[in-house]
XYZ file of N, CA and C in Angstrom:
654
model
N 0.864 -1.189 0.000
C 0.000 0.000 0.000
C 0.888 1.223 0.000
N 0.700 2.055 -0.969
C 1.578 3.236 -1.082
C 1.161 4.321 -0.124
N 2.246 5.076 0.375
C 1.991 6.176 1.316
C 1.627 7.416 0.538
N 0.629 8.123 0.989
C 0.222 9.369 0.341
C 1.215 10.472 0.674
N 1.664 11.121 -0.345
C 2.672 12.176 -0.142
C 2.109 13.321 0.666
N 2.936 13.796 1.595
C 2.567 14.965 2.369
C 2.587 16.184 1.458
N 1.703 17.156 1.689
C 1.688 18.337 0.812
C 3.031 19.032 0.684
N 3.844 19.053 1.785
C 5.147 19.725 1.727
C 6.173 18.926 0.961
N 5.858 17.635 0.700
C 6.804 16.795 -0.002
C 6.506 16.690 -1.479
N 5.491 17.395 -1.921
C 5.136 17.322 -3.318
C 6.245 17.907 -4.173
N 6.360 17.337 -5.371
C 7.359 17.839 -6.308
C 7.044 19.274 -6.688
N 8.105 20.037 -6.914
C 7.934 21.426 -7.333
C 9.188 22.220 -7.055
N 9.301 23.378 -7.589
C 10.507 24.194 -7.408
C 10.703 24.611 -5.957
N 11.989 24.647 -5.492
C 12.320 25.086 -4.133
C 13.049 26.423 -4.194
N 12.745 27.296 -3.253
C 13.390 28.621 -3.248
C 14.703 28.629 -2.475
N 15.046 27.550 -1.741
C 16.277 27.544 -0.926
C 17.560 27.624 -1.750
N 17.688 26.925 -2.855
C 18.909 27.098 -3.662
C 19.104 28.527 -4.138
N 18.029 29.187 -4.485
C 18.134 30.584 -4.934
C 18.616 31.483 -3.814
N 18.076 31.243 -2.599
C 18.512 32.031 -1.440
C 19.997 31.816 -1.174
N 20.426 30.545 -1.257
C 21.843 30.239 -1.023
C 22.725 30.929 -2.052
N 22.297 30.948 -3.306
C 23.092 31.599 -4.353
C 23.225 33.098 -4.095
N 22.141 33.716 -3.669
C 22.183 35.158 -3.376
C 23.123 35.439 -2.209
N 23.044 34.608 -1.172
C 23.888 34.817 0.009
C 25.369 34.659 -0.332
N 25.685 33.612 -1.104
C 27.078 33.380 -1.507
C 27.572 34.534 -2.382
N 26.714 35.009 -3.263
C 27.103 36.143 -4.107
C 27.394 37.383 -3.290
N 26.571 37.603 -2.238
C 26.786 38.763 -1.371
C 28.117 38.662 -0.633
N 28.430 37.480 -0.110
C 29.701 37.289 0.579
C 30.881 37.510 -0.360
N 30.773 37.043 -1.591
C 31.843 37.236 -2.564
C 32.045 38.713 -2.864
N 30.939 39.456 -2.957
C 31.028 40.900 -3.216
C 31.744 41.613 -2.080
N 31.371 41.264 -0.830
C 32.011 41.893 0.334
C 33.497 41.584 0.365
N 33.866 40.330 0.064
C 35.278 39.940 0.075
C 36.071 40.683 -0.985
N 35.527 40.778 -2.183
C 36.233 41.478 -3.272
C 36.375 42.960 -2.971
N 35.306 43.559 -2.420
C 35.369 44.982 -2.085
C 36.410 45.245 -1.017
N 36.488 44.353 -0.025
C 37.484 44.521 1.031
C 38.901 44.399 0.509
N 39.137 43.437 -0.365
C 40.470 43.263 -0.936
C 40.851 44.456 -1.799
N 39.896 45.012 -2.520
C 40.181 46.175 -3.360
C 40.556 47.379 -2.511
N 39.838 47.562 -1.394
C 40.152 48.682 -0.502
C 41.528 48.529 0.102
N 41.889 47.295 0.503
C 43.225 47.062 1.065
C 44.308 47.318 0.027
N 44.074 46.884 -1.201
C 45.053 47.098 -2.263
C 45.271 48.578 -2.516
N 44.186 49.365 -2.523
C 44.313 50.804 -2.746
C 45.104 51.454 -1.630
N 44.916 50.960 -0.403
C 45.588 51.564 0.750
C 47.062 51.239 0.791
N 47.460 50.119 0.167
C 48.853 49.684 0.263
C 49.607 49.768 -1.058
N 48.971 50.260 -2.084
C 49.606 50.253 -3.408
C 50.415 51.506 -3.694
N 50.449 52.443 -2.729
C 51.238 53.646 -2.956
C 50.531 54.685 -3.798
N 49.215 54.557 -3.972
C 48.489 55.523 -4.783
C 48.170 56.786 -3.997
N 48.351 56.745 -2.676
C 48.110 57.929 -1.868
C 49.164 58.992 -2.164
N 48.749 60.229 -2.008
C 49.686 61.327 -2.180
C 50.573 61.438 -0.948
N 51.862 61.801 -1.123
C 52.740 62.009 0.031
C 52.180 63.110 0.920
N 52.547 63.116 2.197
C 52.058 64.154 3.108
C 52.401 65.546 2.574
N 51.430 66.453 2.473
C 51.727 67.792 1.947
C 52.749 68.531 2.793
N 52.783 68.229 4.093
C 53.751 68.900 4.967
C 55.179 68.578 4.553
N 55.391 67.410 3.966
C 56.728 67.027 3.520
C 57.213 67.955 2.413
N 56.362 68.186 1.403
C 56.745 69.078 0.312
C 56.922 70.513 0.799
N 56.056 70.948 1.700
C 56.152 72.308 2.241
C 57.454 72.484 3.016
N 57.773 71.494 3.834
C 59.011 71.548 4.623
C 60.222 71.603 3.706
N 60.263 70.744 2.696
C 61.395 70.708 1.765
C 61.556 72.041 1.039
N 60.461 72.611 0.607
C 60.509 73.887 -0.104
C 61.068 74.983 0.791
N 60.595 75.042 2.035
C 61.059 76.089 2.942
C 62.526 75.877 3.331
N 62.933 74.630 3.489
C 64.342 74.355 3.786
C 65.227 74.839 2.638
N 64.866 74.488 1.419
C 65.672 74.876 0.258
C 65.724 76.389 0.095
N 64.628 77.074 0.398
C 64.637 78.537 0.337
C 65.551 79.129 1.405
N 65.527 78.543 2.604
C 66.343 79.067 3.703
C 67.826 78.880 3.449
N 68.207 77.792 2.738
C 69.620 77.484 2.539
C 70.092 77.725 1.107
N 69.247 78.330 0.275
C 69.609 78.514 -1.134
C 70.793 79.453 -1.314
N 70.930 80.410 -0.433
C 72.028 81.379 -0.561
C 73.198 81.064 0.359
N 73.186 79.876 0.969
C 74.267 79.485 1.859
C 75.527 79.163 1.063
N 76.638 79.677 1.495
C 77.912 79.406 0.821
C 78.493 78.082 1.305
N 79.093 77.349 0.387
C 79.730 76.089 0.741
C 81.030 76.307 1.496
N 81.490 75.244 2.155
C 82.748 75.299 2.901
C 83.524 74.023 2.621
N 84.751 73.986 3.092
C 85.539 72.761 2.978
C 86.233 72.638 1.630
N 86.431 71.384 1.195
C 87.159 71.102 -0.033
C 86.487 71.777 -1.216
N 87.196 72.694 -1.850
C 86.635 73.384 -2.999
C 85.499 74.333 -2.647
N 85.277 74.557 -1.334
C 84.198 75.419 -0.830
C 82.861 75.117 -1.509
N 82.608 73.841 -1.795
C 81.378 73.468 -2.493
C 80.383 72.718 -1.620
N 80.830 72.260 -0.454
C 79.964 71.474 0.403
C 79.031 72.378 1.207
N 77.741 72.113 1.098
C 76.757 72.846 1.887
C 75.543 71.962 2.126
N 74.650 72.357 3.035
C 73.489 71.510 3.349
C 72.617 71.252 2.119
N 72.014 70.071 2.099
C 71.079 69.725 1.035
C 70.035 68.767 1.591
N 68.903 68.686 0.919
C 67.823 67.808 1.360
C 67.432 66.902 0.208
N 67.185 65.621 0.536
C 66.819 64.636 -0.475
C 65.549 63.901 -0.077
N 64.749 63.572 -1.079
C 63.541 62.789 -0.871
C 63.931 61.329 -0.632
N 63.492 60.761 0.506
C 63.846 59.384 0.844
C 62.657 58.436 0.777
N 61.597 58.837 0.109
C 60.451 57.946 0.003
C 59.155 58.651 0.303
N 58.123 57.863 0.550
C 56.769 58.386 0.666
C 56.643 59.500 1.697
N 57.198 59.323 2.882
C 56.975 60.303 3.952
C 58.268 60.795 4.600
N 59.416 60.564 3.974
C 60.693 60.897 4.613
C 61.561 61.830 3.767
N 62.271 62.689 4.464
C 63.305 63.537 3.881
C 64.600 63.295 4.634
N 65.734 63.363 3.928
C 67.037 63.235 4.567
C 67.835 64.507 4.325
N 68.231 65.157 5.407
C 68.994 66.409 5.324
C 70.459 66.102 5.584
N 71.293 66.567 4.674
C 72.741 66.318 4.755
C 73.460 67.607 5.152
N 74.245 67.533 6.216
C 75.118 68.629 6.629
C 76.562 68.138 6.585
N 77.406 68.717 5.730
C 78.824 68.355 5.785
C 79.407 68.744 7.135
N 80.271 67.897 7.675
C 80.838 68.167 8.998
C 81.576 69.496 9.031
N 82.259 69.850 7.936
C 83.025 71.098 7.905
C 82.121 72.316 7.968
N 80.853 72.135 7.671
C 79.898 73.230 7.746
C 79.501 73.523 9.188
N 79.671 72.538 10.063
C 79.213 72.663 11.444
C 80.326 72.648 12.481
N 81.426 71.929 12.192
C 82.437 71.684 13.220
C 83.845 71.931 12.692
N 84.723 72.315 13.588
C 86.147 72.310 13.288
C 86.644 70.863 13.371
N 87.762 70.546 12.717
C 88.276 69.169 12.769
C 88.475 68.692 14.207
N 87.952 67.511 14.519
C 88.077 66.868 15.829
C 87.295 67.568 16.936
N 86.456 68.506 16.593
C 85.655 69.207 17.603
C 84.204 68.751 17.535
N 83.518 68.840 18.675
C 82.097 68.513 18.732
C 81.254 69.735 19.067
N 81.891 70.900 19.211
C 81.162 72.143 19.443
C 80.889 72.819 18.104
N 79.688 73.349 17.946
C 79.306 73.973 16.685
C 80.091 75.248 16.423
N 80.472 75.443 15.167
C 81.143 76.681 14.786
C 80.147 77.684 14.228
N 78.909 77.242 13.935
C 77.887 78.142 13.399
C 77.028 78.679 14.529
N 76.526 79.862 14.333
C 75.682 80.483 15.337
C 74.296 79.857 15.326
N 73.660 79.817 16.479
C 72.303 79.276 16.557
C 71.332 80.143 15.773
N 71.679 81.396 15.559
C 70.784 82.293 14.831
C 70.798 82.030 13.328
N 71.709 81.217 12.846
C 71.781 80.907 11.424
C 71.888 79.399 11.237
N 71.755 78.947 10.010
C 71.986 77.548 9.651
C 71.116 76.587 10.477
N 71.685 75.915 11.469
C 70.903 74.987 12.272
C 69.773 75.694 13.017
N 69.974 76.974 13.320
C 68.895 77.743 13.939
C 67.686 77.836 13.029
N 67.937 77.992 11.723
C 66.832 78.008 10.763
C 66.111 76.670 10.737
N 66.869 75.587 10.839
C 66.256 74.266 10.849
C 65.439 74.063 12.124
N 65.924 74.560 13.235
C 65.174 74.445 14.492
C 63.839 75.174 14.388
N 63.842 76.334 13.753
C 62.596 77.091 13.570
C 61.615 76.300 12.700
N 62.129 75.671 11.645
C 61.277 74.840 10.787
C 60.684 73.675 11.580
N 61.504 73.020 12.385
C 61.015 71.912 13.195
C 59.915 72.372 14.151
N 60.078 73.529 14.718
C 59.062 74.051 15.633
C 57.754 74.292 14.893
N 57.829 74.853 13.706
C 56.628 75.163 12.931
C 55.911 73.900 12.448
N 56.694 72.864 12.109
C 56.113 71.642 11.563
C 55.989 70.536 12.612
N 56.157 70.880 13.872
C 56.197 69.865 14.929
C 54.996 68.924 14.868
N 53.797 69.458 14.707
C 52.590 68.630 14.723
C 52.541 67.650 13.562
N 53.211 67.977 12.452
C 53.197 67.117 11.272
C 54.366 66.132 11.234
N 55.326 66.294 12.135
C 56.506 65.435 12.160
C 56.274 64.263 13.101
N 56.567 63.068 12.628
C 56.410 61.868 13.453
C 57.676 61.548 14.235
N 58.827 61.623 13.565
C 60.084 61.352 14.260
C 61.250 61.927 13.468
N 62.380 62.124 14.156
C 63.609 62.638 13.542
C 64.781 61.845 14.097
N 65.655 61.408 13.205
C 66.857 60.676 13.622
C 68.090 61.449 13.170
N 68.956 61.779 14.129
C 70.218 62.461 13.851
C 71.329 61.425 13.858
N 72.105 61.347 12.770
C 73.181 60.355 12.688
C 74.501 61.035 12.373
N 75.512 60.735 13.184
C 76.846 61.267 12.952
C 77.708 60.287 12.175
N 78.523 60.823 11.242
C 79.407 60.010 10.408
C 80.798 60.648 10.365
N 81.816 59.815 10.169
C 83.194 60.303 10.017
C 83.816 59.669 8.777
N 85.043 60.082 8.488
C 85.819 59.378 7.462
C 86.592 58.239 8.123
N 87.523 57.647 7.405
C 88.260 56.489 7.948
C 89.515 56.884 8.723
N 89.840 58.171 8.763
C 91.003 58.620 9.528
C 90.665 58.596 11.020
N 91.424 57.842 11.782
C 91.118 57.695 13.199
C 91.974 58.633 14.048
N 91.464 59.037 15.212
C 92.213 59.950 16.073
C 93.588 59.397 16.433
N 94.571 60.274 16.359
C 95.946 59.912 16.698
C 96.257 60.325 18.129
N 96.959 59.467 18.828
C 97.352 59.815 20.187
C 98.228 61.065 20.163
N 97.857 62.009 20.983
C 98.594 63.270 21.027
C 98.092 64.282 20.023
N 97.157 63.889 19.160
C 96.625 64.799 18.154
C 95.491 65.651 18.695
N 94.868 66.438 17.795
C 93.817 67.369 18.194
C 92.613 66.655 18.799
N 92.244 65.506 18.225
C 91.099 64.780 18.776
C 91.353 64.371 20.226
N 92.555 63.872 20.503
C 92.887 63.480 21.876
C 92.879 64.684 22.799
N 93.324 65.833 22.299
C 93.306 67.040 23.129
C 91.879 67.473 23.439
N 90.930 67.089 22.563
C 89.517 67.398 22.794
C 88.816 66.290 23.588
N 89.581 65.288 24.005
C 89.001 64.194 24.761
C 88.270 63.175 23.904
N 88.574 63.147 22.597
C 87.919 62.225 21.662
C 88.935 61.186 21.214
N 88.655 59.902 21.465
C 89.626 58.848 21.216
C 89.239 57.880 20.105
N 88.070 58.047 19.502
C 87.649 57.147 18.420
C 86.647 57.860 17.519
N 86.470 57.321 16.322
C 85.474 57.875 15.409
C 84.060 57.645 15.924
N 83.859 56.552 16.667
C 82.561 56.333 17.295
C 82.213 57.502 18.211
N 83.194 57.874 19.037
C 82.956 58.949 19.998
C 82.750 60.281 19.289
N 83.540 60.548 18.259
C 83.411 61.813 17.531
C 82.031 61.930 16.879
N 81.609 60.865 16.186
C 80.313 60.931 15.498
C 79.159 61.006 16.492
N 79.288 60.316 17.638
C 78.220 60.335 18.639
C 78.094 61.708 19.288
N 79.222 62.287 19.665
C 79.170 63.594 20.322
C 78.647 64.669 19.391
N 79.001 64.603 18.130
C 78.489 65.586 17.168
C 76.986 65.423 16.961
N 76.521 64.193 16.875
C 75.086 63.964 16.700
C 74.300 64.487 17.893
N 74.813 64.268 19.088
C 74.141 64.752 20.291
C 74.131 66.279 20.329
N 75.223 66.901 19.913
C 75.286 68.361 19.869
C 74.191 68.923 18.968
N 74.022 68.332 17.787
C 72.994 68.794 16.853
C 71.604 68.543 17.436
N 71.407 67.377 18.036
C 70.106 67.070 18.646
C 69.739 68.098 19.710
N 70.685 68.418 20.582
C 70.395 69.342 21.675
C 70.047 70.733 21.172
N 70.562 71.108 20.010
C 70.203 72.409 19.452
C 68.820 72.378 18.803
N 68.508 71.291 18.111
C 67.235 71.212 17.394
C 66.053 70.934 18.313
N 66.291 70.284 19.449
C 65.204 69.946 20.371
C 65.606 70.294 21.804
N 65.790 71.585 22.096
C 66.241 71.983 23.436
C 65.137 71.808 24.477
N 65.554 71.772 25.735
C 64.615 71.581 26.833
C 63.639 72.744 26.990
N 63.978 73.915 26.452
C 63.089 75.073 26.614
C 61.920 75.056 25.629
N 61.797 73.986 24.832
C 60.683 73.786 23.908
C 60.637 74.803 22.774
N 61.794 75.377 22.444
C 61.844 76.335 21.336
C 62.069 75.655 19.992
N 62.227 74.327 20.015
C 62.419 73.582 18.781
C 61.470 72.406 18.719
N 61.954 71.291 18.201
C 61.146 70.084 18.064
C 60.886 69.443 19.424
N 59.747 68.785 19.556
C 59.437 68.030 20.762
C 60.533 66.980 20.993
N 61.245 67.032 22.130
C 62.356 66.100 22.380
C 61.946 64.629 22.372
N 60.666 64.345 22.543
C 60.210 62.959 22.545
C 60.181 62.352 21.141
N 60.371 63.177 20.128
C 60.303 62.701 18.746
C 61.673 62.513 18.101
N 62.733 62.745 18.816
C 64.056 62.807 18.195
C 65.054 61.969 18.973
N 66.014 61.377 18.254
C 67.096 60.660 18.922
C 68.354 60.753 18.075
N 69.491 60.438 18.710
C 70.791 60.533 18.053
C 71.420 59.158 17.940
N 72.100 58.923 16.816
C 72.838 57.687 16.602
C 74.205 58.018 16.031
N 75.109 57.050 16.046
C 76.460 57.241 15.521
C 76.864 56.025 14.707
N 77.432 56.267 13.531
C 77.915 55.180 12.687
C 79.407 55.299 12.388
N 80.041 56.327 12.952
C 81.474 56.459 12.746
C 81.843 56.441 11.275
N 82.797 55.586 10.927
C 83.303 55.493 9.557
C 82.613 54.404 8.737
N 81.588 53.754 9.305
C 81.089 52.501 8.738
C 79.882 52.631 7.804
N 79.538 53.821 7.413
C 78.453 53.997 6.442
C 78.816 55.123 5.470
N 79.881 54.932 4.678
C 80.324 55.992 3.772
C 79.359 56.202 2.609
N 79.293 57.450 2.138
C 78.520 57.736 0.921
C 79.436 57.816 -0.296
N 80.736 57.902 -0.044
C 81.736 57.931 -1.118
C 82.823 56.918 -0.799
N 83.213 56.137 -1.801
C 84.301 55.178 -1.637
C 85.629 55.814 -2.056
N 86.711 55.263 -1.522
C 88.029 55.773 -1.891
C 88.612 56.661 -0.811
N 89.908 56.922 -0.944
C 90.608 57.693 0.071
C 90.967 59.101 -0.344
N 90.320 59.638 -1.385
C 90.622 60.998 -1.814
C 90.116 61.998 -0.779
N 90.685 63.205 -0.840
C 90.250 64.246 0.088
C 88.777 64.568 -0.107
N 88.329 64.557 -1.361
C 86.925 64.864 -1.643
C 86.002 63.793 -1.066
N 86.382 62.509 -1.213
C 85.560 61.421 -0.689
C 85.486 61.485 0.833
N 86.616 61.734 1.465
C 86.623 61.814 2.929
C 85.779 62.985 3.414
N 85.858 64.110 2.708
C 85.061 65.276 3.097
C 83.579 64.982 2.982
N 83.188 64.245 1.953
C 81.780 63.903 1.757
C 81.286 62.951 2.845
N 82.159 62.075 3.306
C 81.758 61.092 4.316
C 81.656 61.691 5.718
N 82.386 62.763 5.976
C 82.279 63.439 7.273
C 81.011 64.287 7.254
N 79.979 63.833 7.970
C 78.688 64.500 7.818
C 77.759 64.210 9.003
N 76.716 65.013 9.060
C 75.568 64.775 9.931
C 74.356 64.601 9.026
N 73.596 63.541 9.243
C 72.365 63.331 8.483
C 71.167 63.438 9.423
N 70.146 64.127 8.947
C 68.921 64.340 9.728
C 67.762 63.730 8.938
N 67.304 62.566 9.366
C 66.209 61.874 8.692
C 64.889 62.273 9.351
N 64.005 62.887 8.559
C 62.734 63.403 9.070
C 61.589 62.583 8.475
N 60.747 62.052 9.330
C 59.563 61.318 8.864
C 58.309 62.086 9.252
N 57.452 62.335 8.264
C 56.234 63.087 8.477
C 55.043 62.155 8.666
N 54.051 62.634 9.377
C 52.854 61.842 9.612
C 52.100 61.662 8.295
N 51.656 60.443 8.043
C 50.900 60.153 6.837
C 49.432 60.462 7.057
N 48.775 60.978 6.042
C 47.356 61.276 6.120
C 46.537 60.002 6.023
N 45.514 59.885 6.826
C 44.652 58.703 6.817
C 43.246 59.083 6.391
């Protein structure tokens, strides 16, 4: 004896597969949209921070008439673009210091003083600043000028110079950059920008670099 089919079991189209297809399609759309948004955020299509370009322009204007010093009197401060949100400022050591000295030869009212004023103005847009001291490969000689200044290695010379620049750019009186955003490092002779032992190469390697990172817009 055959069983009579229940009304709900009768043959006919079911709407559940259609619902499942719509739901799966919606999930796929959300996933693709999310991946597209992530790709746009990480693909470098964003514009660099406007404060970076403004800072670079004002720095170049402030130092455009600065005379070079040192070998061939051609070395002077310059700024280079280091990527999306960073600038690197180069100061030849001869522009700031006498040989084997860690005290500045330039007045705070000029040169580094101009940079301190810029840092103060752009403080809110600056994320961090790293000051790095560099030397050439000539090491302090016993009995020489460096020893008379209490400096016995290129590590010490580059470190003391970096700290000197930091203290001017971010003083405790809050007239410059927020001290919590800045630090000093030393690389001595171990990160040259010029190879070889010529006077010009050594002069180029004796330097202070100021790496500035600006806050990215979100």
